[in-house]
Each structure stands twice: as structure tokens, then as C-alpha cells.
XYZ file of C-alpha atoms in Angstrom:
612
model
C -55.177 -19.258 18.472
C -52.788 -18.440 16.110
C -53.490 -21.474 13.991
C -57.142 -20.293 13.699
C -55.808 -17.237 12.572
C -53.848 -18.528 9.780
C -56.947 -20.940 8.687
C -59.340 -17.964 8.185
C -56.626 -15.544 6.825
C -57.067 -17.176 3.331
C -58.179 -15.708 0.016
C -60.283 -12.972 -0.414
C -60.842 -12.335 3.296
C -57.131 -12.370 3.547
C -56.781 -9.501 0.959
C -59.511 -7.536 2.480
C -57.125 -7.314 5.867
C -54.205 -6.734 3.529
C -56.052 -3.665 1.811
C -57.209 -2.339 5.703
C -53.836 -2.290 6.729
C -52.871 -0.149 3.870
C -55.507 2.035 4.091
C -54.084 2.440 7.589
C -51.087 2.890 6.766
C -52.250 5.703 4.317
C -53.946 7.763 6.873
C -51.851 7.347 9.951
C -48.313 6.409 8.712
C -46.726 3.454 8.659
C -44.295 4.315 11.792
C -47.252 4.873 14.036
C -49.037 1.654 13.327
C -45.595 -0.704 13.782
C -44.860 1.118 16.846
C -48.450 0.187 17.830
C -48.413 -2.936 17.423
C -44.478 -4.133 18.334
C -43.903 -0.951 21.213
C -40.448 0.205 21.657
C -39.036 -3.518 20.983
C -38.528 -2.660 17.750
C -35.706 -0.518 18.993
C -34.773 -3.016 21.354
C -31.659 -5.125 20.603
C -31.149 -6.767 23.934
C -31.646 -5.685 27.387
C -29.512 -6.305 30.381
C -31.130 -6.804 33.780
C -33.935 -4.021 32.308
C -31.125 -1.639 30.808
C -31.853 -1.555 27.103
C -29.384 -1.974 24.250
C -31.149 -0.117 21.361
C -30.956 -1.188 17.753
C -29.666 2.418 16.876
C -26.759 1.684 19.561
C -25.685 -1.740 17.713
C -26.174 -0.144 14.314
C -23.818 2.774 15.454
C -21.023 -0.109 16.594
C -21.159 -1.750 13.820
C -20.601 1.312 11.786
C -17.175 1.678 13.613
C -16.117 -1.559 13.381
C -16.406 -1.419 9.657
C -14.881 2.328 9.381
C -11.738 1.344 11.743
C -11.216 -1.659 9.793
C -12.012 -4.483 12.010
C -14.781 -5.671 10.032
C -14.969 -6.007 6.187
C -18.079 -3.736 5.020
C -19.632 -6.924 3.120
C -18.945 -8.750 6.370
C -20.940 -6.458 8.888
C -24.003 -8.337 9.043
C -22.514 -11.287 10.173
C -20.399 -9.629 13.195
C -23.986 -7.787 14.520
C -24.490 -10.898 16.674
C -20.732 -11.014 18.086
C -20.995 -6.734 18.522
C -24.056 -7.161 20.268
C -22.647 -10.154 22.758
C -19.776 -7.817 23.504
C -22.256 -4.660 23.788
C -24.237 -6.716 26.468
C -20.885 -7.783 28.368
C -20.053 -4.470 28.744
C -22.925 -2.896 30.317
C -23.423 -6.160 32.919
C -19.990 -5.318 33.722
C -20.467 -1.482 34.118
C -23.537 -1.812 36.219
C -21.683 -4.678 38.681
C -19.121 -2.148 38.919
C -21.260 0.629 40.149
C -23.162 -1.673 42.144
C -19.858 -2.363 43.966
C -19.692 1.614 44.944
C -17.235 2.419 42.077
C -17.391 5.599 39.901
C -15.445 7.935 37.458
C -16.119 11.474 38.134
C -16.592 13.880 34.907
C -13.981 15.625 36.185
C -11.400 13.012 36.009
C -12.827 11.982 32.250
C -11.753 15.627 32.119
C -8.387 15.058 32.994
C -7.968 12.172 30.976
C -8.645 14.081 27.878
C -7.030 17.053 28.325
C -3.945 14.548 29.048
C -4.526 12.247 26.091
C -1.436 12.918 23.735
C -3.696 12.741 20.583
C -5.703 15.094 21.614
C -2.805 17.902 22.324
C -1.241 20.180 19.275
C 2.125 20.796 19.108
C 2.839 22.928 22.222
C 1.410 20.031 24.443
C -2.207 21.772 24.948
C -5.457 20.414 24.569
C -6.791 20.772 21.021
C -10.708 21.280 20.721
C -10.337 21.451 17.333
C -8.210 18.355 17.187
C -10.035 16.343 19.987
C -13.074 16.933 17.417
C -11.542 16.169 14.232
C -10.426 13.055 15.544
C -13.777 11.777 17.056
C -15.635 12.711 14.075
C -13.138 10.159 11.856
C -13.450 7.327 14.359
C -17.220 7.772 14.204
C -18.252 9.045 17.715
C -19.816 12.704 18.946
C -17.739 14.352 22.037
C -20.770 12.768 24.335
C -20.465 9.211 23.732
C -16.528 9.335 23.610
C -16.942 10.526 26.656
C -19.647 7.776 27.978
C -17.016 5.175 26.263
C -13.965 6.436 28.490
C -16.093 6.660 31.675
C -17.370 2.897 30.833
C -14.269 1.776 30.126
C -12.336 3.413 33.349
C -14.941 1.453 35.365
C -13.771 -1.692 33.546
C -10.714 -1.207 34.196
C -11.103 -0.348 38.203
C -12.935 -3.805 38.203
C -9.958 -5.522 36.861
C -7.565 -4.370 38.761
C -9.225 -4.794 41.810
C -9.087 -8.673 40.817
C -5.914 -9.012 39.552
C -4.128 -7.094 42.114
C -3.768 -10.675 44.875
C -2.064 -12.567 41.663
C 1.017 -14.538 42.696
C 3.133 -17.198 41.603
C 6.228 -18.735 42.897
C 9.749 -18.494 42.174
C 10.408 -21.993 42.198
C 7.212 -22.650 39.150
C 8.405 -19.901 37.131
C 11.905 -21.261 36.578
C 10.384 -25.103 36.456
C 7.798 -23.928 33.572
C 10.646 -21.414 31.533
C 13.194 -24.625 31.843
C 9.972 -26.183 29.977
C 9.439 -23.710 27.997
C 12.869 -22.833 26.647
C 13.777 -26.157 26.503
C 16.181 -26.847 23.431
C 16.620 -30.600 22.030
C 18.197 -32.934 20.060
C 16.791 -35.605 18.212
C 16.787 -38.368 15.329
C 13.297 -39.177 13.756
C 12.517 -42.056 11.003
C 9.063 -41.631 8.834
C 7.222 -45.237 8.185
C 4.279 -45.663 5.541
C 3.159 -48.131 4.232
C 6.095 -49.288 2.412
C 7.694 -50.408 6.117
C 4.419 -52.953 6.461
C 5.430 -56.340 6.228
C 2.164 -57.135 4.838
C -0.504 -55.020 2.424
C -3.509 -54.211 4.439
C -6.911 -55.169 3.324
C -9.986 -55.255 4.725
C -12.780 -58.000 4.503
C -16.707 -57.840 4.123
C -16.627 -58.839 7.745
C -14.287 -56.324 8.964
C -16.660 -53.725 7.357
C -20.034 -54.827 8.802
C -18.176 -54.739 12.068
C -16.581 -51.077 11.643
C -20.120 -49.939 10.461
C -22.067 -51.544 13.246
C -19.516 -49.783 15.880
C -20.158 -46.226 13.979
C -23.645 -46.116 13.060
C -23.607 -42.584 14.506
C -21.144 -41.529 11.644
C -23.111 -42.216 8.819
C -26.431 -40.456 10.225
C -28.436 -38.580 7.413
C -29.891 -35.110 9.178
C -33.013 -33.909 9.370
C -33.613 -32.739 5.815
C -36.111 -30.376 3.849
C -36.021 -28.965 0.359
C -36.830 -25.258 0.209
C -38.499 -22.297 -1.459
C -37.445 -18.854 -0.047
C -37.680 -15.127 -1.094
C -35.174 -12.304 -0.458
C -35.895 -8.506 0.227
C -33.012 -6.825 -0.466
C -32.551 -2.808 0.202
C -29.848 -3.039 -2.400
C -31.561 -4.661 -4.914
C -34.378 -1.865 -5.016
C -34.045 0.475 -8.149
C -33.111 3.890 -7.358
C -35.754 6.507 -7.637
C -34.539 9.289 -10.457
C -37.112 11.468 -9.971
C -36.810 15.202 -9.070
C -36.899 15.765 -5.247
C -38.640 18.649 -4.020
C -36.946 22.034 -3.119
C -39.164 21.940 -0.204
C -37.594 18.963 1.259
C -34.390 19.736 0.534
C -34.712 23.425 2.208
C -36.205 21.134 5.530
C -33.286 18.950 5.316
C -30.887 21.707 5.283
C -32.354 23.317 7.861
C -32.231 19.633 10.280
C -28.445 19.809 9.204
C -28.019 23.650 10.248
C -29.682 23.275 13.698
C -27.110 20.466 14.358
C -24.017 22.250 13.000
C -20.866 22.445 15.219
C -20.464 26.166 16.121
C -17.573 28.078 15.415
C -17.123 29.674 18.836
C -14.854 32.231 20.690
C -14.005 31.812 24.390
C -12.259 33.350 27.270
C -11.813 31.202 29.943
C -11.363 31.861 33.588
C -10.268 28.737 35.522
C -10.904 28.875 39.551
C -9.945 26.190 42.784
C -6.109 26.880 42.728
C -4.511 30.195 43.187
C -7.844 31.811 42.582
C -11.164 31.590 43.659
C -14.158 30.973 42.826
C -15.719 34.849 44.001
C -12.179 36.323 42.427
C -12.982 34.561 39.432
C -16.178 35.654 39.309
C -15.012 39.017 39.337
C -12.577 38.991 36.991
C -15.585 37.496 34.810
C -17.588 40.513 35.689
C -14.408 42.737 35.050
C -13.991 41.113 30.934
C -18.131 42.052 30.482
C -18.073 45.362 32.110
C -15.274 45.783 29.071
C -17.267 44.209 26.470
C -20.038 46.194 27.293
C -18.399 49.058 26.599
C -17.050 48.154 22.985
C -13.815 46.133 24.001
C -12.621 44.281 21.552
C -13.348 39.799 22.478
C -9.901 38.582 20.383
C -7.828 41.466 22.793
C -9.498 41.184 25.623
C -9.114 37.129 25.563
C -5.290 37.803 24.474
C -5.180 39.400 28.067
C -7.769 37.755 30.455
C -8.040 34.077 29.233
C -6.129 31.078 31.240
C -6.630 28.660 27.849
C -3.406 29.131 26.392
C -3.945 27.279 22.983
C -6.832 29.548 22.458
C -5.975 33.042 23.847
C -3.117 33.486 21.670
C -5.646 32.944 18.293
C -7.722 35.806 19.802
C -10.283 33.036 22.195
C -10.714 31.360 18.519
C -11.666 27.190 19.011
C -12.740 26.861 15.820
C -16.014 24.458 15.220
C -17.105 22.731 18.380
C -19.214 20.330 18.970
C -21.973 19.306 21.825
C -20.513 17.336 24.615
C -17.054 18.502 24.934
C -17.267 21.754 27.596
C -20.177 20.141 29.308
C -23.992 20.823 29.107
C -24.245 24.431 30.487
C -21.557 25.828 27.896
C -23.442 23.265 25.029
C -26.914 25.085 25.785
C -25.651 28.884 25.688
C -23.670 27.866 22.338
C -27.119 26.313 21.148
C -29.122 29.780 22.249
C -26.828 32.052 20.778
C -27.224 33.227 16.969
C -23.844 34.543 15.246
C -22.298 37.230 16.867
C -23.198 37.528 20.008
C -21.479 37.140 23.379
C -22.522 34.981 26.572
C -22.778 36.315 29.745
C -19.886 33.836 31.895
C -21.533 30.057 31.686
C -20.017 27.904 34.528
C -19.349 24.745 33.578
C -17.117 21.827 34.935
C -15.499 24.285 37.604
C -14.499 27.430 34.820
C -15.746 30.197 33.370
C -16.343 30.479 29.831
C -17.321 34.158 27.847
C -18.236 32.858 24.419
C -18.850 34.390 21.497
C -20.474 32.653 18.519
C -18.457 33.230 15.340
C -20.217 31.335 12.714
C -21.792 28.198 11.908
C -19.346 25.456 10.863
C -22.174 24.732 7.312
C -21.550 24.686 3.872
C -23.632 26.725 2.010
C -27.340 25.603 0.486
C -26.382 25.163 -3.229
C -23.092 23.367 -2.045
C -24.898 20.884 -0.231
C -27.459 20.655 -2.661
C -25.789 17.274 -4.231
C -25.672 15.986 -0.806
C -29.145 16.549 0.187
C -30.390 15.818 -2.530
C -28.626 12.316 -1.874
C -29.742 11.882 1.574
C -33.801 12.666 0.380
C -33.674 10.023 -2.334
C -32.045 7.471 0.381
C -34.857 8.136 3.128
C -37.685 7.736 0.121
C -35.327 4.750 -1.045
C -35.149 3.587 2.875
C -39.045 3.844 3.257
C -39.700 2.363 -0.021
C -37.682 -0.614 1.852
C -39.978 -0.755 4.616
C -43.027 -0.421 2.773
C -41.916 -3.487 1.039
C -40.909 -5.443 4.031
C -44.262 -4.895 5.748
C -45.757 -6.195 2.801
C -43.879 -8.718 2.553
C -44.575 -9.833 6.614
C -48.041 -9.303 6.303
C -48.907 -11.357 2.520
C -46.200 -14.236 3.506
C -48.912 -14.630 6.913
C -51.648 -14.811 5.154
C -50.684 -16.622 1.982
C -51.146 -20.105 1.196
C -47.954 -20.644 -0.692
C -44.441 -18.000 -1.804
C -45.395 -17.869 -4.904
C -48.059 -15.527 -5.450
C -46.305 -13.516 -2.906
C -42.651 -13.106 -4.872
C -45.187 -12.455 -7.843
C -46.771 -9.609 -6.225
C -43.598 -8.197 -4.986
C -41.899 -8.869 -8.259
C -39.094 -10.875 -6.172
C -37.677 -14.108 -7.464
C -38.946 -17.228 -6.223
C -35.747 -19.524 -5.023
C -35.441 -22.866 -4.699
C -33.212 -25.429 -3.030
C -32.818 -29.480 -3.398
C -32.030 -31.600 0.218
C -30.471 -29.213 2.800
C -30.090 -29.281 6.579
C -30.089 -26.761 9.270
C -26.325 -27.263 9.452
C -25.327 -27.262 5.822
C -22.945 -24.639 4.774
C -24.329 -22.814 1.798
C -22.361 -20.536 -0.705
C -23.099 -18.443 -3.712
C -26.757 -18.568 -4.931
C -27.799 -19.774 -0.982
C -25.429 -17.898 0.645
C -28.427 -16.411 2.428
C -29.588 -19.548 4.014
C -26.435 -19.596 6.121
C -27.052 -16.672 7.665
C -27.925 -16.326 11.741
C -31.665 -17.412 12.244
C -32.454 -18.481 8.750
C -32.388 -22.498 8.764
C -33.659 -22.135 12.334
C -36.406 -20.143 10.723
C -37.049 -23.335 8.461
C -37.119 -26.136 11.330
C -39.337 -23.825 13.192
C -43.063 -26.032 14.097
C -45.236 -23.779 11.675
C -42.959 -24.077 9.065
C -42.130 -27.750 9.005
C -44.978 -29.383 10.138
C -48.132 -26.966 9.127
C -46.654 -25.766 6.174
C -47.238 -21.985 6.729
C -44.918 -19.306 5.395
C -42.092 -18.326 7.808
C -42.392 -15.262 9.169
C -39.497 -12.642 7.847
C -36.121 -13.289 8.949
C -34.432 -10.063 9.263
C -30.769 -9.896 8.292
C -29.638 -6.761 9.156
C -31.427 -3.257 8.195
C -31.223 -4.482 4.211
C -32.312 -7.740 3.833
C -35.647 -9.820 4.764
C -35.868 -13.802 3.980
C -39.203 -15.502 3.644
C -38.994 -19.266 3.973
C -41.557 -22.308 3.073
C -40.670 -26.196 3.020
C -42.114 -27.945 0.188
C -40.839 -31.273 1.257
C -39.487 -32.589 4.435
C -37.739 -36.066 5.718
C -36.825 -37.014 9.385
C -33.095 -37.646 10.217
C -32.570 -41.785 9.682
C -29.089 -44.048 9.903
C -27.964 -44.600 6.183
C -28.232 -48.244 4.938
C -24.298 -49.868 4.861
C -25.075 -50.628 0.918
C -25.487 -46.366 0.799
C -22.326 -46.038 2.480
C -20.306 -49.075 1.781
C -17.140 -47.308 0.075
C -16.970 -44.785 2.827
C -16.988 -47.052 5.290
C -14.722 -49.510 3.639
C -11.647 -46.322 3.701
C -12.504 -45.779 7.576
C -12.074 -49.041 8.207
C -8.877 -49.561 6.191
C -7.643 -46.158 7.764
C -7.713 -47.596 11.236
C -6.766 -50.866 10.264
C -3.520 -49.579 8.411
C -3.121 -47.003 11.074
C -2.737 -49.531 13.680
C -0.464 -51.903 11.215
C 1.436 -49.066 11.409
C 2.134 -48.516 15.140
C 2.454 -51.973 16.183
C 5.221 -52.146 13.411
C 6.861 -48.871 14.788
C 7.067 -50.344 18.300
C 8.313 -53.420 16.980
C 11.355 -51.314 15.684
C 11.030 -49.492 19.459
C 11.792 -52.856 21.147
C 14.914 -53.639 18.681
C 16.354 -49.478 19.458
C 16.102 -50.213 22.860
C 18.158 -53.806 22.877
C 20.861 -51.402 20.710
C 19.984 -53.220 17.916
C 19.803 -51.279 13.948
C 16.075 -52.173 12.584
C 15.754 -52.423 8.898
C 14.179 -49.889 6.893
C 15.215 -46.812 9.207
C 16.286 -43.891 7.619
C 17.416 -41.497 10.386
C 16.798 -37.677 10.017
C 19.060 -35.490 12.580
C 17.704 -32.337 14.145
C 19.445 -29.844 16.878
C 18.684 -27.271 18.846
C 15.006 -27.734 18.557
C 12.599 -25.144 20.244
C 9.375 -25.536 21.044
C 9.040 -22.463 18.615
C 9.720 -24.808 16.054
C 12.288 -23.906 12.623
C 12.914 -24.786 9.590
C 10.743 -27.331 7.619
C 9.188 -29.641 10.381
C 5.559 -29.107 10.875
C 4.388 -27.873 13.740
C 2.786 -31.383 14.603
C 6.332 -33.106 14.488
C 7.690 -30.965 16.460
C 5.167 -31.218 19.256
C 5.706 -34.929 18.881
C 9.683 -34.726 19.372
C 8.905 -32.722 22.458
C 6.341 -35.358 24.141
C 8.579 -37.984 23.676
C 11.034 -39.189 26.682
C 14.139 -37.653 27.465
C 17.396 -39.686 27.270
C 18.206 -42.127 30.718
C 21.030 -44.261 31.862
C 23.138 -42.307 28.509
C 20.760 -43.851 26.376
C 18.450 -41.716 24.046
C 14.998 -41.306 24.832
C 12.788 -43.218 22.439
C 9.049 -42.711 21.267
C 6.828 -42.941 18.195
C 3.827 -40.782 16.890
C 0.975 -40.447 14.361
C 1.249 -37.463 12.503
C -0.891 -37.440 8.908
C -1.542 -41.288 8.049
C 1.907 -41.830 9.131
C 3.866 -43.297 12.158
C 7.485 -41.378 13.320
C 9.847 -42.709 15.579
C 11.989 -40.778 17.380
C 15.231 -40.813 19.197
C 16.021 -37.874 21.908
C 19.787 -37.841 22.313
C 20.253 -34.524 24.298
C 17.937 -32.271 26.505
C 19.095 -28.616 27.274
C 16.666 -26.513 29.901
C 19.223 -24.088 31.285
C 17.549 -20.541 31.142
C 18.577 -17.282 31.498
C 17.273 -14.290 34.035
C 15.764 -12.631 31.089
C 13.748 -15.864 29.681
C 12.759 -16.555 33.381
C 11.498 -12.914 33.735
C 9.520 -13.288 30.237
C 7.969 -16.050 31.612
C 7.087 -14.628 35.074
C 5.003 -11.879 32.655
C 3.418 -14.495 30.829
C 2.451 -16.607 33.323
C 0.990 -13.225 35.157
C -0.831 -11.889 32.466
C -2.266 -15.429 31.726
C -3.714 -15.523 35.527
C -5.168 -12.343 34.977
C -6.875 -12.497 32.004
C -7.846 -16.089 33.111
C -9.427 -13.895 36.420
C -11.126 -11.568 34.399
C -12.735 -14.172 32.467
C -14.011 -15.903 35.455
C -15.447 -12.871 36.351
C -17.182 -11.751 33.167
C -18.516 -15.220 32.711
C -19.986 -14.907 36.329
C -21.261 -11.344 36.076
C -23.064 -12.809 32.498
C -24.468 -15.880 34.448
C -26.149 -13.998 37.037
C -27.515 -11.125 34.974
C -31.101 -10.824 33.312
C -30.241 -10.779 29.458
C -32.611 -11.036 26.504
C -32.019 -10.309 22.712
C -34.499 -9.383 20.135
């Protein structure tokens, strides 16, 4: 069907559709006509046994990673794929654990807050203004923080569950820290090729046979050569034009309906030495007051159990949705400046509150910004405009050409490449997630349609077409002749090499003095390594044999294109209470997080998990 499709989307008929759809998209908007035609997968990053991940969700994670730091901002596209694997890990693990019957209560994410040292000022109370402050740098509203902490809590009960039957015995601790710690010394002799009796050479012979044995090595891949497009938001030119006062009144409005509230608040805590009816009463007792002209800062001076906030008068400052719970969020949201609640119960207190103000700048001081954030959603749907253009002439086309001409994008080409080339600079693109794939796909390769859009991110868009194609083949040995030639004389000397070191072995051992050995000493070796040896020799001087019968231990190794031998002389694997006590922890935490990953794998296994 879809091949039928393609045929009779050609030429003029094909521009016909093209000029439908845009009429559509005149009259109806282009959000409406995407969402009819893909539904809500468009939002849809992955879903976990029917629990969706949105797109927004992933965007908003990989906004944090890049503002905390752990991901370079010209690297973000790249870590979507490993954000999104640990976004899906996550929720299979928080729905197994509330399968299994366990929970964390909003009252003890509560008490976790309020108990969170950054969150307290400098008397050691809980900081609304702080706790907001600090959200808003790391990137997340009161509400998802919140989500976050209750998530991970659940984790965490999980883990612990598992890890709490860990053991290990006495006796294996102190036999792997004796191991571990172990200190030695040695003597250890380098050979090249200068200890060979004899050059090594290789004949024509000797090659035929090393290529016949490694045909797979010298395999040429599947191969195409390539012409591709790229949308790129980036790229677009920025629209200079005057924006409307209209929109920019709209989008100051959207911006003022969302605006933390600077709020006032006497609070009346109940469920301890008071309860719930006597706190009621004392609520009634503060209105009765208010009602009759009392003044909110005095009257919170005297009534309200907050402490950080009754001394300031009830003052919080700007506060945002999600940290008092919903019932205080939607009588902040009703009120207009000035006025007072009636008490609001929420999450087992009272709160009066009074809205002060709205925590805004002013119109003309945001004018800049707004102004800004208009020209970026023309500039954003000027982007998608594009890209649906560019999805639905790359379908319909019969080659990229005359679509990069139409889009006024430059037409790129490529000479022999293979899905797993790496690419840099001009193709950078092509090594991106799901491009080659894009490229080997059956349409692409072997009917020669267009690819369909790869999308790289929100930004970018890739449109692929193969203009020639070979299959994967073994290279002829006259192609490869040179390279096989140094493999072969690489293993041949290699081996030259060790059957001359345990030559020398044999003479050590009979307490004879080979010729050629120039002895370096080491002591007090750790497995830690010091000093100049490379890591590799010293993993070498510690696989080798200890000393027997008062006689050193002896060994040799490869390490580069070169052969060591080795002489152990003394072993020392006493420990200490502390280094066996380091390595009880180790070993511990090792177990556990060896546990957990059993766990996670087999919660992953067993759960329903698809990615758009």
C-alpha cells in the first residue's frame, strides 16, 4: 500500500496534495491537523506498561541536566536517549514499588522538607521563600519537586528492602583485604626486539596463511554514498519585524495569571496540644478580629504558630503553586490583591491568607522580554511550518534536490560511508541516533525513496536519499596485502618474543644470569600503583607467582609490543583493622548495588516499554 502511494504521489498530482494540505493548514491550523493525523503520540516519548513518558517531561530533564551542569548545552541532544532510558527505569521501578503495597504519604514529603537543611534560614525554620528560590534555580516548580522526592523515597524503600539480608564473612573479608592491600617486591627486565636472536620476517606464504585464518578482519561493510538535507531551528533567520502590542499585552497577561503571589499567612497548626475544634476556634477568634478592622501583620505577630513568618508580620514573600498543598494553592489563585481568606485547611493546618501583591514586573519592564518570547514562538512555528514541509515534499518527491531548492536548504553530499562510520565536522549529523539507520532502512536503500525526517531533537530534521549503494564483500588479499603483512609480522614477532622470554625463564629458574637482562628494582608496590609504571605493568607484577622454597617468584608478560619478565622477591599481605573494615564497606556496598541492579534489570525485563 504504501508503495502505491509513493508511485502515484509524483509530479503535478503530488503538488496538488502538497497545496491541499496547506490550504488546510490555513483554515484549521497546523496543530489541529498533526494532532489528527499522529494523536497524542506526538507527545509521547515512551510509555511504560501504558504509563506515558511525555515529550514535554524529557524536554524538561534535559533542561536540568544541562542547567546543573551534567550535560554540556551543545551536548544535550545526544544524552535525550540516555535521559529517557533512565526516565523509563524510574517509573517501572516506582510502579513495582507500589504494586508491592509501598507508599510515601504527603505528609511525610512534608516532613522531609520542612527538615531539609537547605531549605531552613538561619534560625533553623523552614524558608518558603528559600525552598522557592532554590527550586526555581535547579529548574523545578514546588509540585514536581515534590513528585521527585515522593518517587525517589519509594526507590529508596525498594532498596533497602533488598539490601537489608546482605552478608559476608569474616574469614573473606580479611582473605580479599590481604589481596587487596597486598604490598610487593619485585625485579622486571623489558625485551624488544633487540633481545631476538634472529630478525623476524615474514614470507608470501606466511601471509596467505594469516589472511586465510582472518578473512573476517578485512570485511568491507555494507556501503552507500549519500545525499541528505538538514532543518535546522538555528539556522532560520530571525524575524526583525515589529510584534504587535496586542500580543504582547496577551502574553503578559499568560505571565500574570501564573505569577507567584506575594502572600500573608497566619497559621494555626492542630493534632498535638490542640485540636482540631480548638483550632478551629481560635481560627474563628483571628476573623471575628479582622472583621472588625484588626490589623493581619499584629494579629499574626500574636495568633500564628509559623515562627519564621509571624515575626515579619505573616509576610512569606512570593509563593508558588504546590508548596502548602492544593486547597491553600486555589484560595491564593481566587483571591485578587488585598483581600483576606476565610481559614483554608490544608495538610492538617489552618492558614488565614492575605494576598499582598503579585510577584510581576511591570508591562514596559517586561516589554524586552516579551517581546523576545513572541518573536521565538513565530520563530518556533516558522520551524514547524518548515519541517512539515519538509516531511510532506521529501514523500512525495522523486529526488532531494528540488526539495532543498524549494526550502532554500543546502543539498549535502557524502562519498562511501557505513552505518557504523564515525563522522565529524561537515557530517557530524550523520552520526547522530537514528540517522544511518534511517539510510539502511528498505525504502531508502532498495526503492530509492526519500527517507522520511529524522528528528534530532526539537531543532533539527535530516532528510536522507542513497544515490549509490554496494553490499558488504571480503576485500581481495592484493587490497589488503600491507595490512595484513604488519598483522602477521605482529604475531609472528610477538610470539619470537615470548618463547625467547621463557627461554631466559628456564635459565632464572636453574639460578643461572641470562644475557641481555637489565634488571629494574621496585618495592613496596600497591595494587594502587606509583610512580612511573603503567598501570598495565603493574597489574602484570601482581599476576605473577609469589616467591617458593626462598626462591623469587618468576613470570613474564606482554604489555605494548613488548615482553617483561619479572622476578617477585617478597610478598607482604598483613592488614590492619582499619583496611579490613574499608574493605568490609566495599565489599557491602558492591553486593548491594550489584542487588539493585539485578533488580532494576528484572523489573525492566518484565515491564511493557515502548519509545517513540
Amino acid at each position: 500500500m504504501l508503495q502505491k502511494i509513493r508511485d502515484r504521489a509524483q509530479g503535478w498530482i503530488a503538488r496538488i496534495i502538497v497545496a491541499l494540505i496547506a490550504l488546510t493548514f490555513t483554515l484549521f491550523g497546523a496543530e489541529s491537523l498533526l494532532s489528527y493525523f499522529n494523536g497524542s503520540q506526538r507527545d509521547e516519548a515512551a510509555s511504560v506498561n501504558g504509563e506515558k513518558i511525555s515529550r514535554q517531561t524529557l524536554d524538561t530533564e534535559v533542561q536540568r541536566a544541562v542547567r546543573s551542569g551534567r550535560v554540556p548545552p551543545e551536548q544535550q541532544n545526544e544524552a535525550r536517549r540516555a535521559i529517557l532510558d533512565s526516565l523509563i527505569t524510574r517509573t517501572a521501578i516506582e510502579q513495582y514499588a507500589r504494586e508491592g503495597g509501598m507508599s510515601f504519604s504527603d505528609q511525610q514529603v512534608d516532613q522531609l522538607l520542612v527538615n531539609r537543611q537547605e531549605f531552613q534560614d538561619s534560625s533553623g525554620h523552614f524558608s518558603a521563600e528559600l525552598f522557592q528560590r532554590r527550586l526555581s534555580s535547579a529548574g523545578y516548580t514546588p509540585e514536581e519537586f515534590r513528585r521527585q522526592l515522593q518517587e525517589d523515597m519509594l526507590t529508596q524503600q525498594l532498596q533497602n528492602g533488598l539490601i537489608t539480608g546482605t552478608f559476608l564473612l569474616p574469614s573473606e573479608i580479611r582473605h580479599l583485604a590481604k589481596l587487596r592491600y597486598q604490598k610487593r617486591d619485585f625485579r622486571y627486565a623489558t625485551l624488544n626486539d633487540s633481545a631476538l636472536e634472529q630478525p623476524v620476517n615474514v614470507s608470501d606464504k606466511e601471509v596467505q596463511t594469516w589472511y586465510d585464518a582472518h578473512k573476517e578482519a578485512y570485511q568491507r561493510p555494507e556501503e552507500v554514498k549519500l545525499e541528505y538535507v538538514v532543518l535546522d531551528r538555528r539556522q532560520l533567520p530571525e524575524n526583525d519585524q515589529p510584534v504587535d502590542e496586542q500580543q504582547l499585552r496577551q502574553r503578559y497577561e499568560q505571565h500574570r495569571a501564573t505569577a507567584p503571589r506575594e502572600v500573608s499567612d497566619i497559621v494555626v497548626t492542630f493534632g498535638g496540644e490542640r485540636t482540631r475544634e480548638q483550632a478551629q476556634q481560635r481560627v474563628d477568634d483571628v476573623e471575628a478580629r479582622l472583621q472588625k478592622g484588626g490589623d493581619f501583620a499584629e494579629l499574626a505577630k500574636q495568633y500564628s504558630d509559623d515562627p519564621s513568618s509571624a515575626d515579619k508580620g505573616g509576610r512569606m514573600g512570593a509563593v508558588s503553586e504546590g508548596i502548602f498543598g492544593q486547597p491553600f494553592d486555589e484560595a491564593v489563585a481566587s483571591m485578587a490583591p488585598g483581600e483576606v481568606s476565610q481559614g483554608v485547611e490544608s495538610d492538617g493546618v489552618f492558614h488565614i491568607i492575605r494576598v499582598d501583591d503579585i510577584a510581576i514586573e511591570s508591562f514596559d519592564d517586561m516589554r524586552d522580554e516579551l517581546t523576545k518570547e513572541v518573536r521565538q514562538e513565530q520563530h518556533d512555528e516558522r520551524f514547524q511550518q518548515l519541517a512539515q514541509q519538509l516531511s510532506d515534499e521529501s514523500f512525495s518527491a522523486d529526488d532531494l534536490k528540488g526539495v532543498a531548492n524549494r526550502l532554500k536548504l543546502p543539498l549535502k553530499h557524502t562519498d562511501w560511508v557505513s552505518r557504523d562510520d564515525e563522522f565529524e565536522d561537515d557530517n557530524a549529523v550523520l552520526g547522530e541516533a537514528g540517522v544511518m539507520d534511517a539510510a539502511f532502512t528498505d525504502d531508502v536503500l532498495n526503492n530509492g525513496y526519500n527517507s522520511e525526517p529524522v528528528e534530532l531533537g526539537q531543532d533539527r530534521r535530516v532528510v536522507l536519499r542513497v544515490t549509490e549503494h554496494r553490499p558488504a564483500t571480503t576485500l581481495a588479499l592484493d587490497e589488503v596485502r600491507d595490512q595484513v603483512r604488519g598483522s602477521a609480522l605482529q604475531e609472528k614477532r610477538r610470539q619470537a618474543l615470548a618463547d625467547q622470554a621463557e627461554k631466559m625463564l628456564v635459565a632464572l629458574r636453574r639460578g643461572d644470569t641470562p644475557k641481555g637482562l637489565e634488571w629494574q628494582k621496585v618495592s613496596g608496590m600497591t595494587r594502587d600503583g606509583q610512580g612511573d609504571l603503567s598501570a598495565d605493568l603493574v597489574n602484570a607484577a601482581f599476576g605473577m607467582p609469589q616467591p617458593h622454597d626462598g626462591q623469587p617468584g618468576y613470570g613474564h608478560a606482554a604489555t605494548d609490543e613488548k615482553q617483561v619478565i619479572f622476578a617477585i622477591d617478597h610478598v607482604d599481605d598483613d592488614v590492619s583493622d582499619d583496611q579490613v573494615s574499608a574493605m568490609s564497606d566495599g565489599l557491602w556496598n558492591a553486593q548491594a548495588g550489584q542487588t539493585i541492579s539485578v533488580m532494576t534489570d528484572a523489573i525492566r525485563n518484565h515491564a511493557d516499554i515502548s519509545t517513540n
